[in-house]
Amino acid sequence: MIAIVPYAMLALVVSVRADVDLGGSYRSDHYLDNDEYPENVKPMNPTGGGRMHLILSRFSTTTPQLPLSITFNDEVTIIQDPNQTNIAPFEWIYAQLDRAAPYVWLSFHTQNTSFAASISQVAVHDAANTTIANATLVVPSRDYPLQVTLITTQSHMNEAVVHVHNYGSSAIELNNLTIDSAPVALNDSSTFAPQQHRYYVQALPKPKQEGDVLFVRATTSDGERIGTAARVVKEIFPVEAWGRDQDCPFLAPGANASNFKRLQRTYSIDTVFLGSCCQADPYDIINTASEQGYRVLLDYTLYNTSQITNLDSLAGCFSPMRRTITPQTPCISGNVTCVNGNRTINYQRTLEAILTILAACLAALLTFKARTRIPAVALLISLGRLLRYRFVSPSTICTTRATTTCLCQLGSTRRL
């Protein structure tokens, strides 16, 4: 299973002590308060396992034959193939290689605490069974307090930027820090007091390209070997909105330009999530967005990437958890729900109808008591609004996209 990451993967990789140059960290999952951010994810707030990232020495920088396979303890082997559905005990796992760097970045998530604690050996092979990496390691306790929380580039990818934070209650001394294979001059910036953090900027020997990997390794005075990595992405800082599909705040035929302008001018939003039910042609949106000064966060599972010709329009990609909604439980599009072309009233309009009926009753009562024309006019208006529900033609409201089975998104930041 391949995970596409919308922004630079921030890895706190497993601390490793071995006979080869390794780094790593192991971070437990974090969640927003379910009272503030309720989400139907089961199990709720799992406590086992977490995110684990390993940097292994790469035996050969020749181009491997895909797919890669990852083996743990000579027992569990996972083939890195999008069509492989059984990847237990992992929720996701993948190995990343840079074009010429002598490292392999191994990243995975498991809720199986006992399996994570048992890992003592890991190997990566290509389809020709060539060994890409093979290392022994010791997995430490989770959540070592000194963590690398950000890796990115600046100055047109000529410089690397790394952020380090001490989340602990005691000072930690950083012995060394390297970005790719180049040491960073720590000078007087090696001691981290409790809750202290720093940014490090390092000139790169040559500019990175989108999709390259930046490797960061460090050792501390108490013997921890920290490592992390991140794929290089566009040097933008997106201010992003996740609107409802019917809002369609984009600049393309069929989209809602006024909603877009409201987001951009009022709230300085320059990136919008593109889901499934916007009535505009999604490829028109994607392929023209960057030319019009904004970007799109794409649900890549919904679209044919071969029709995307302007990658500069993509701020990133998102792979949501998803459930299919059958025609008996349809998606809502605009003001009505369309099921196989038949119009039904959605919950919002049902509530509006109830309130309209109550308003009509009140107007009738006032008309009867006051015997004036004003309440009578209110009564006629209320009845007219009510009759709209019955006599508006479905063809004027329903769309082709809404009459088919929809995919309703359950995007989750809690589970992993």
Short mmCIF file of C-alpha atoms in Angstrom, two decimals:
data_model
loop_
_atom_site.label_atom_id
_atom_site.label_comp_id
_atom_site.label_asym_id
_atom_site.label_seq_id
_atom_site.Cartn_x
_atom_site.Cartn_y
_atom_site.Cartn_z
CA MET A 1 0.00 0.00 0.00
CA ILE A 2 1.38 3.38 -1.01
CA ALA A 3 0.53 6.48 0.97
CA ILE A 4 0.64 9.82 -0.90
CA VAL A 5 1.55 12.57 1.53
CA PRO A 6 0.13 16.09 0.88
CA TYR A 7 3.01 17.87 2.65
CA ALA A 8 6.53 16.98 3.70
CA MET A 9 6.33 13.92 5.93
CA LEU A 10 7.45 14.91 9.39
CA ALA A 11 9.07 11.81 10.79
CA LEU A 12 10.23 11.13 14.28
CA VAL A 13 12.06 7.98 13.49
CA VAL A 14 13.07 5.02 15.61
CA SER A 15 16.17 5.43 17.67
CA VAL A 16 18.52 2.71 16.44
CA ARG A 17 21.85 1.32 17.60
CA ALA A 18 23.37 -1.02 15.06
CA ASP A 19 26.51 -1.93 13.15
CA VAL A 20 25.49 0.28 10.22
CA ASP A 21 24.74 3.96 10.13
CA LEU A 22 21.05 4.07 11.03
CA GLY A 23 18.68 6.56 12.55
CA GLY A 24 15.08 6.50 13.53
CA SER A 25 12.21 7.41 15.82
CA TYR A 26 8.91 6.07 17.07
CA ARG A 27 6.01 8.36 17.91
CA SER A 28 2.69 7.43 19.44
CA ASP A 29 -0.51 8.76 17.89
CA HIS A 30 -1.93 12.11 18.94
CA TYR A 31 -5.58 13.11 18.76
CA LEU A 32 -7.72 16.18 19.00
CA ASP A 33 -10.27 16.14 21.80
CA ASN A 34 -13.23 14.13 20.55
CA ASP A 35 -15.61 16.56 22.25
CA GLU A 36 -14.20 19.35 20.10
CA TYR A 37 -13.59 17.28 16.96
CA PRO A 38 -16.00 14.33 16.95
CA GLU A 39 -15.21 11.69 14.39
CA ASN A 40 -16.65 8.26 13.77
CA VAL A 41 -13.38 6.33 13.78
CA LYS A 42 -13.09 2.89 15.35
CA PRO A 43 -11.37 2.11 17.56
CA MET A 44 -11.58 5.57 19.06
CA ASN A 45 -8.16 6.97 19.97
CA PRO A 46 -6.17 3.72 19.74
CA THR A 47 -3.26 3.67 22.16
CA GLY A 48 -1.11 0.90 20.68
CA GLY A 49 1.85 1.33 18.38
CA GLY A 50 2.28 4.50 16.38
CA ARG A 51 4.27 5.99 13.50
CA MET A 52 7.71 4.55 12.97
CA HIS A 53 10.36 5.76 10.55
CA LEU A 54 13.78 4.20 9.92
CA ILE A 55 16.75 5.38 7.93
CA LEU A 56 18.85 2.50 6.67
CA SER A 57 22.15 2.45 4.85
CA ARG A 58 21.58 1.74 1.18
CA PHE A 59 23.80 -0.95 -0.27
CA SER A 60 23.58 0.20 -3.88
CA THR A 61 22.42 3.41 -5.56
CA THR A 62 21.62 1.66 -8.85
CA THR A 63 18.00 1.94 -9.94
CA PRO A 64 16.05 -0.94 -8.34
CA GLN A 65 13.44 -3.07 -10.06
CA LEU A 66 10.02 -2.36 -8.57
CA PRO A 67 8.11 -3.30 -6.53
CA LEU A 68 10.19 -3.26 -3.39
CA SER A 69 9.58 -5.69 -0.54
CA ILE A 70 10.22 -5.09 3.16
CA THR A 71 10.96 -7.96 5.54
CA PHE A 72 10.94 -7.80 9.34
CA ASN A 73 12.77 -10.36 11.49
CA ASP A 74 12.92 -12.73 8.47
CA GLU A 75 9.23 -13.46 9.11
CA VAL A 76 6.90 -10.71 7.94
CA THR A 77 7.27 -9.55 4.33
CA ILE A 78 5.24 -6.78 2.76
CA ILE A 79 5.39 -6.09 -0.98
CA GLN A 80 5.11 -2.39 -1.73
CA ASP A 81 2.38 -2.76 -4.31
CA PRO A 82 -0.77 -0.58 -4.55
CA ASN A 83 -2.82 -3.69 -5.34
CA GLN A 84 -1.84 -5.51 -2.16
CA THR A 85 -4.64 -5.12 0.36
CA ASN A 86 -3.42 -7.34 3.20
CA ILE A 87 -0.56 -5.49 4.89
CA ALA A 88 -1.19 -6.59 8.48
CA PRO A 89 0.09 -5.72 11.04
CA PHE A 90 0.47 -2.31 9.36
CA GLU A 91 -2.00 0.41 8.45
CA TRP A 92 0.47 1.78 5.89
CA ILE A 93 4.06 1.06 4.97
CA TYR A 94 6.48 2.15 2.26
CA ALA A 95 10.18 2.50 1.48
CA GLN A 96 11.48 5.67 -0.17
CA LEU A 97 14.69 6.07 -2.14
CA ASP A 98 16.38 9.22 -3.35
CA ARG A 99 18.00 9.35 -6.78
CA ALA A 100 21.57 8.97 -5.53
CA ALA A 101 21.53 9.22 -1.72
CA PRO A 102 23.10 6.28 0.14
CA TYR A 103 20.04 5.85 2.38
CA VAL A 104 16.63 4.20 2.46
CA TRP A 105 13.74 5.83 4.29
CA LEU A 106 11.36 3.22 5.70
CA SER A 107 8.07 4.53 7.05
CA PHE A 108 5.11 2.66 8.52
CA HIS A 109 2.29 2.76 11.05
CA THR A 110 1.13 -0.09 13.24
CA GLN A 111 -1.23 -0.28 16.20
CA ASN A 112 0.38 -3.56 17.25
CA THR A 113 2.61 -2.55 20.16
CA SER A 114 4.09 -6.01 20.70
CA PHE A 115 5.08 -6.36 17.05
CA ALA A 116 6.69 -2.91 17.03
CA ALA A 117 8.68 -3.78 20.15
CA SER A 118 9.85 -7.08 18.65
CA ILE A 119 11.51 -5.64 15.52
CA SER A 120 15.20 -6.50 15.57
CA GLN A 121 16.02 -6.81 11.88
CA VAL A 122 14.69 -5.26 8.67
CA ALA A 123 15.64 -5.79 5.04
CA VAL A 124 14.54 -4.18 1.78
CA HIS A 125 14.77 -6.02 -1.56
CA ASP A 126 13.75 -5.16 -5.10
CA ALA A 127 11.79 -7.35 -7.52
CA ALA A 128 15.00 -9.05 -8.68
CA ASN A 129 15.74 -9.95 -5.03
CA THR A 130 18.65 -7.54 -4.93
CA THR A 131 19.29 -6.40 -1.38
CA ILE A 132 18.75 -2.66 -1.08
CA ALA A 133 19.21 -2.50 2.70
CA ASN A 134 19.65 -4.93 5.57
CA ALA A 135 20.09 -3.83 9.17
CA THR A 136 19.82 -4.99 12.72
CA LEU A 137 18.27 -2.52 15.12
CA VAL A 138 16.93 -1.96 18.60
CA VAL A 139 13.56 -0.26 18.88
CA PRO A 140 13.51 2.11 21.86
CA SER A 141 10.59 3.28 23.93
CA ARG A 142 8.23 5.60 22.16
CA ASP A 143 8.28 9.39 22.17
CA TYR A 144 11.89 10.33 22.75
CA PRO A 145 11.50 14.00 23.76
CA LEU A 146 13.92 15.56 21.24
CA GLN A 147 12.07 15.44 17.95
CA VAL A 148 12.60 16.67 14.43
CA THR A 149 9.22 18.20 13.60
CA LEU A 150 9.79 19.86 10.23
CA ILE A 151 11.97 19.40 7.16
CA THR A 152 11.59 21.55 4.07
CA THR A 153 13.54 23.66 1.60
CA GLN A 154 13.78 27.35 0.78
CA SER A 155 15.54 29.62 -1.71
CA HIS A 156 14.35 27.63 -4.72
CA MET A 157 15.35 24.35 -3.06
CA ASN A 158 18.95 25.46 -2.55
CA GLU A 159 18.69 25.36 1.26
CA ALA A 160 17.30 22.83 3.72
CA VAL A 161 15.38 23.95 6.81
CA VAL A 162 15.08 21.66 9.85
CA HIS A 163 13.15 22.31 13.06
CA VAL A 164 14.08 20.49 16.30
CA HIS A 165 12.02 20.64 19.50
CA ASN A 166 12.64 19.31 23.00
CA TYR A 167 9.28 18.24 24.40
CA GLY A 168 10.83 16.86 27.58
CA SER A 169 11.28 18.22 31.09
CA SER A 170 15.10 17.94 31.06
CA ALA A 171 17.82 19.52 28.92
CA ILE A 172 19.15 17.45 26.02
CA GLU A 173 22.52 17.91 24.34
CA LEU A 174 22.77 17.43 20.60
CA ASN A 175 26.16 15.96 19.67
CA ASN A 176 25.82 16.30 15.90
CA LEU A 177 23.29 16.91 13.16
CA THR A 178 23.59 16.03 9.47
CA ILE A 179 21.35 16.85 6.53
CA ASP A 180 21.80 14.25 3.82
CA SER A 181 25.50 13.58 4.43
CA ALA A 182 26.63 17.12 5.29
CA PRO A 183 27.24 18.07 8.95
CA VAL A 184 25.49 21.14 10.34
CA ALA A 185 27.61 23.61 12.32
CA LEU A 186 25.92 23.58 15.74
CA ASN A 187 28.24 26.16 17.39
CA ASP A 188 26.38 27.35 20.49
CA SER A 189 23.06 25.86 19.44
CA SER A 190 23.48 22.28 20.60
CA THR A 191 21.83 22.35 24.06
CA PHE A 192 18.04 22.24 24.21
CA ALA A 193 16.44 23.33 27.45
CA PRO A 194 13.02 21.85 28.28
CA GLN A 195 10.46 22.94 25.64
CA GLN A 196 13.15 24.78 23.66
CA HIS A 197 13.20 24.58 19.88
CA ARG A 198 15.43 25.77 17.03
CA TYR A 199 15.53 26.06 13.25
CA TYR A 200 18.65 25.01 11.36
CA VAL A 201 19.33 26.21 7.81
CA GLN A 202 21.86 24.39 5.65
CA ALA A 203 23.01 25.17 2.12
CA LEU A 204 22.66 22.15 -0.15
CA PRO A 205 25.48 21.13 -2.51
CA LYS A 206 23.01 21.26 -5.41
CA PRO A 207 19.33 22.19 -5.65
CA LYS A 208 16.77 19.56 -4.79
CA GLN A 209 13.93 18.64 -7.09
CA GLU A 210 10.32 17.93 -6.24
CA GLY A 211 10.05 14.35 -5.05
CA ASP A 212 13.64 14.13 -3.82
CA VAL A 213 14.20 13.00 -0.23
CA LEU A 214 15.97 14.99 2.50
CA PHE A 215 17.56 12.79 5.18
CA VAL A 216 18.24 14.16 8.66
CA ARG A 217 20.25 12.31 11.30
CA ALA A 218 21.46 13.29 14.75
CA THR A 219 22.95 11.84 17.92
CA THR A 220 22.48 13.07 21.46
CA SER A 221 24.63 12.98 24.58
CA ASP A 222 22.54 10.15 26.05
CA GLY A 223 23.20 7.94 23.03
CA GLU A 224 20.01 8.34 21.02
CA ARG A 225 20.42 8.08 17.25
CA ILE A 226 17.64 10.17 15.77
CA GLY A 227 16.74 10.06 12.10
CA THR A 228 14.01 11.34 9.87
CA ALA A 229 13.33 12.13 6.26
CA ALA A 230 10.93 14.10 4.09
CA ARG A 231 10.06 14.31 0.45
CA VAL A 232 10.70 17.70 -1.12
CA VAL A 233 7.53 19.53 -2.10
CA LYS A 234 6.71 22.94 -3.58
CA GLU A 235 8.00 25.88 -1.59
CA ILE A 236 4.60 27.23 -0.72
CA PHE A 237 2.76 27.75 2.54
CA PRO A 238 -0.85 26.98 1.64
CA VAL A 239 -3.64 28.69 3.56
CA GLU A 240 -6.20 26.01 3.03
CA ALA A 241 -9.97 25.55 3.26
CA TRP A 242 -12.04 22.38 3.19
CA GLY A 243 -15.41 23.59 1.95
CA ARG A 244 -18.55 21.61 1.39
CA ASP A 245 -18.70 20.09 -2.09
CA GLN A 246 -21.70 22.21 -3.06
CA ASP A 247 -19.76 25.41 -2.27
CA CYS A 248 -17.46 24.72 -5.26
CA PRO A 249 -15.22 27.79 -4.65
CA PHE A 250 -13.08 27.60 -7.78
CA LEU A 251 -12.46 29.59 -10.96
CA ALA A 252 -13.72 27.39 -13.77
CA PRO A 253 -16.91 27.11 -15.84
CA GLY A 254 -19.65 25.71 -13.62
CA ALA A 255 -17.86 26.58 -10.37
CA ASN A 256 -18.84 29.33 -7.94
CA ALA A 257 -16.49 32.23 -8.60
CA SER A 258 -18.14 34.45 -5.99
CA ASN A 259 -17.45 31.87 -3.27
CA PHE A 260 -13.85 31.72 -4.43
CA LYS A 261 -13.43 35.49 -4.33
CA ARG A 262 -14.96 35.62 -0.87
CA LEU A 263 -12.45 33.06 0.40
CA GLN A 264 -9.48 34.72 -1.24
CA ARG A 265 -10.24 38.37 -0.54
CA THR A 266 -11.86 38.07 2.88
CA TYR A 267 -9.89 35.22 4.41
CA SER A 268 -6.71 35.06 2.23
CA ILE A 269 -7.42 31.41 1.40
CA ASP A 270 -5.23 30.30 -1.51
CA THR A 271 -5.77 26.51 -1.44
CA VAL A 272 -9.07 24.61 -1.52
CA PHE A 273 -9.82 20.90 -1.18
CA LEU A 274 -11.39 19.39 -4.30
CA GLY A 275 -13.72 16.51 -3.52
CA SER A 276 -16.25 14.70 -5.66
CA CYS A 277 -19.50 16.65 -6.02
CA CYS A 278 -18.49 20.05 -7.40
CA GLN A 279 -20.42 20.58 -10.63
CA ALA A 280 -17.49 22.04 -12.57
CA ASP A 281 -15.14 19.86 -14.58
CA PRO A 282 -12.44 18.96 -12.03
CA TYR A 283 -9.73 18.85 -14.69
CA ASP A 284 -10.61 22.40 -15.75
CA ILE A 285 -10.20 23.40 -12.12
CA ILE A 286 -6.91 21.58 -11.57
CA ASN A 287 -5.22 22.45 -14.85
CA THR A 288 -5.93 26.20 -14.61
CA ALA A 289 -5.69 26.85 -10.86
CA SER A 290 -2.04 27.91 -10.58
CA GLU A 291 -2.42 30.29 -13.54
CA GLN A 292 -5.18 32.05 -11.60
CA GLY A 293 -3.27 32.37 -8.36
CA TYR A 294 -4.45 29.45 -6.24
CA ARG A 295 -3.89 25.73 -5.72
CA VAL A 296 -5.90 22.61 -5.09
CA LEU A 297 -5.58 19.90 -2.48
CA LEU A 298 -6.73 16.86 -4.42
CA ASP A 299 -8.48 13.67 -3.40
CA TYR A 300 -6.39 11.66 -5.83
CA THR A 301 -8.56 8.52 -5.53
CA LEU A 302 -11.38 10.21 -7.47
CA TYR A 303 -9.55 11.33 -10.60
CA ASN A 304 -7.49 10.03 -13.49
CA THR A 305 -4.05 11.53 -12.90
CA SER A 306 -3.19 11.13 -16.59
CA GLN A 307 -5.62 14.00 -17.30
CA ILE A 308 -3.81 16.34 -14.91
CA THR A 309 -1.44 18.37 -17.07
CA ASN A 310 -0.52 21.15 -14.62
CA LEU A 311 1.10 19.71 -11.51
CA ASP A 312 1.91 23.21 -10.26
CA SER A 313 -1.78 23.56 -9.40
CA LEU A 314 -1.56 20.79 -6.80
CA ALA A 315 -0.64 21.82 -3.27
CA GLY A 316 -0.74 18.15 -2.37
CA CYS A 317 -2.77 14.96 -2.50
CA PHE A 318 -5.07 13.43 0.06
CA SER A 319 -6.11 9.79 0.36
CA PRO A 320 -9.24 9.73 2.54
CA MET A 321 -10.87 6.88 4.36
CA ARG A 322 -13.98 6.31 2.30
CA ARG A 323 -17.30 4.56 2.37
CA THR A 324 -19.55 4.06 -0.64
CA ILE A 325 -23.03 5.52 -0.31
CA THR A 326 -25.61 3.40 -2.14
CA PRO A 327 -28.60 4.99 -3.93
CA GLN A 328 -30.72 4.11 -0.91
CA THR A 329 -28.49 6.41 1.20
CA PRO A 330 -27.68 9.14 -1.30
CA CYS A 331 -25.28 12.03 -1.20
CA ILE A 332 -26.66 15.53 -0.92
CA SER A 333 -26.02 17.89 -3.82
CA GLY A 334 -27.02 21.53 -3.49
CA ASN A 335 -30.50 22.03 -2.07
CA VAL A 336 -31.94 18.61 -2.80
CA THR A 337 -31.03 14.97 -2.70
CA CYS A 338 -31.18 13.12 -6.01
CA VAL A 339 -31.60 9.34 -6.09
CA ASN A 340 -31.54 7.78 -9.55
CA GLY A 341 -33.14 10.96 -10.88
CA ASN A 342 -35.94 11.07 -8.27
CA ARG A 343 -36.07 14.21 -6.16
CA THR A 344 -36.46 14.00 -2.38
CA ILE A 345 -36.20 16.64 0.31
CA ASN A 346 -33.02 16.67 2.34
CA TYR A 347 -32.89 17.33 6.06
CA GLN A 348 -32.19 21.04 5.72
CA ARG A 349 -35.17 21.60 3.47
CA THR A 350 -37.35 19.36 5.61
CA LEU A 351 -36.62 21.60 8.58
CA GLU A 352 -37.34 24.64 6.43
CA ALA A 353 -40.67 23.08 5.39
CA ILE A 354 -41.64 22.48 9.01
CA LEU A 355 -40.80 26.07 9.92
CA THR A 356 -42.76 27.27 6.89
CA ILE A 357 -45.81 25.29 8.00
CA LEU A 358 -45.55 26.79 11.48
CA ALA A 359 -45.23 30.26 9.96
CA ALA A 360 -48.30 29.61 7.81
CA CYS A 361 -50.28 28.51 10.86
CA LEU A 362 -49.20 31.61 12.77
CA ALA A 363 -50.14 33.83 9.82
CA ALA A 364 -53.55 32.16 9.60
CA LEU A 365 -54.12 32.72 13.32
CA LEU A 366 -53.16 36.39 13.07
CA THR A 367 -55.39 36.82 10.02
CA PHE A 368 -58.32 35.33 11.88
CA LYS A 369 -57.79 37.44 15.00
CA ALA A 370 -56.66 40.73 13.48
CA ARG A 371 -58.86 40.55 10.37
CA THR A 372 -56.29 42.55 8.40
CA ARG A 373 -54.69 42.00 5.01
CA ILE A 374 -51.04 41.99 6.15
CA PRO A 375 -51.16 38.57 7.90
CA ALA A 376 -53.13 37.27 4.92
CA VAL A 377 -50.27 38.26 2.60
CA ALA A 378 -47.84 36.52 4.97
CA LEU A 379 -50.06 33.45 4.82
CA LEU A 380 -50.01 33.41 1.01
CA ILE A 381 -46.22 33.81 0.95
CA SER A 382 -45.76 30.98 3.44
CA LEU A 383 -48.10 28.70 1.50
CA GLY A 384 -46.27 29.56 -1.71
CA ARG A 385 -42.95 28.60 -0.17
CA LEU A 386 -44.47 25.35 1.02
CA LEU A 387 -45.90 24.49 -2.40
CA ARG A 388 -42.41 24.92 -3.93
CA TYR A 389 -41.46 21.62 -2.39
CA ARG A 390 -44.12 19.86 -4.36
CA PHE A 391 -44.07 21.46 -7.77
CA VAL A 392 -40.43 22.33 -8.61
CA SER A 393 -39.32 20.02 -11.41
CA PRO A 394 -36.50 17.63 -10.44
CA SER A 395 -34.83 18.26 -13.78
CA THR A 396 -34.27 21.91 -12.86
CA ILE A 397 -32.33 20.98 -9.74
CA CYS A 398 -30.83 17.52 -10.06
CA THR A 399 -27.64 17.08 -12.01
CA THR A 400 -26.02 14.18 -13.76
CA ARG A 401 -23.37 13.91 -11.06
CA ALA A 402 -26.00 13.85 -8.32
CA THR A 403 -28.10 11.09 -9.90
CA THR A 404 -25.32 8.55 -9.67
CA THR A 405 -23.99 6.72 -6.65
CA CYS A 406 -21.77 9.10 -4.71
CA LEU A 407 -18.69 8.63 -2.62
CA CYS A 408 -18.97 10.46 0.66
CA GLN A 409 -15.69 11.34 2.28
CA LEU A 410 -14.63 10.45 5.78
CA GLY A 411 -11.23 12.14 5.77
CA SER A 412 -9.43 11.43 9.04
CA THR A 413 -6.58 13.12 10.86
CA ARG A 414 -7.16 11.06 13.97
CA ARG A 415 -6.48 7.51 12.99
CA LEU A 416 -2.86 7.74 11.89
#
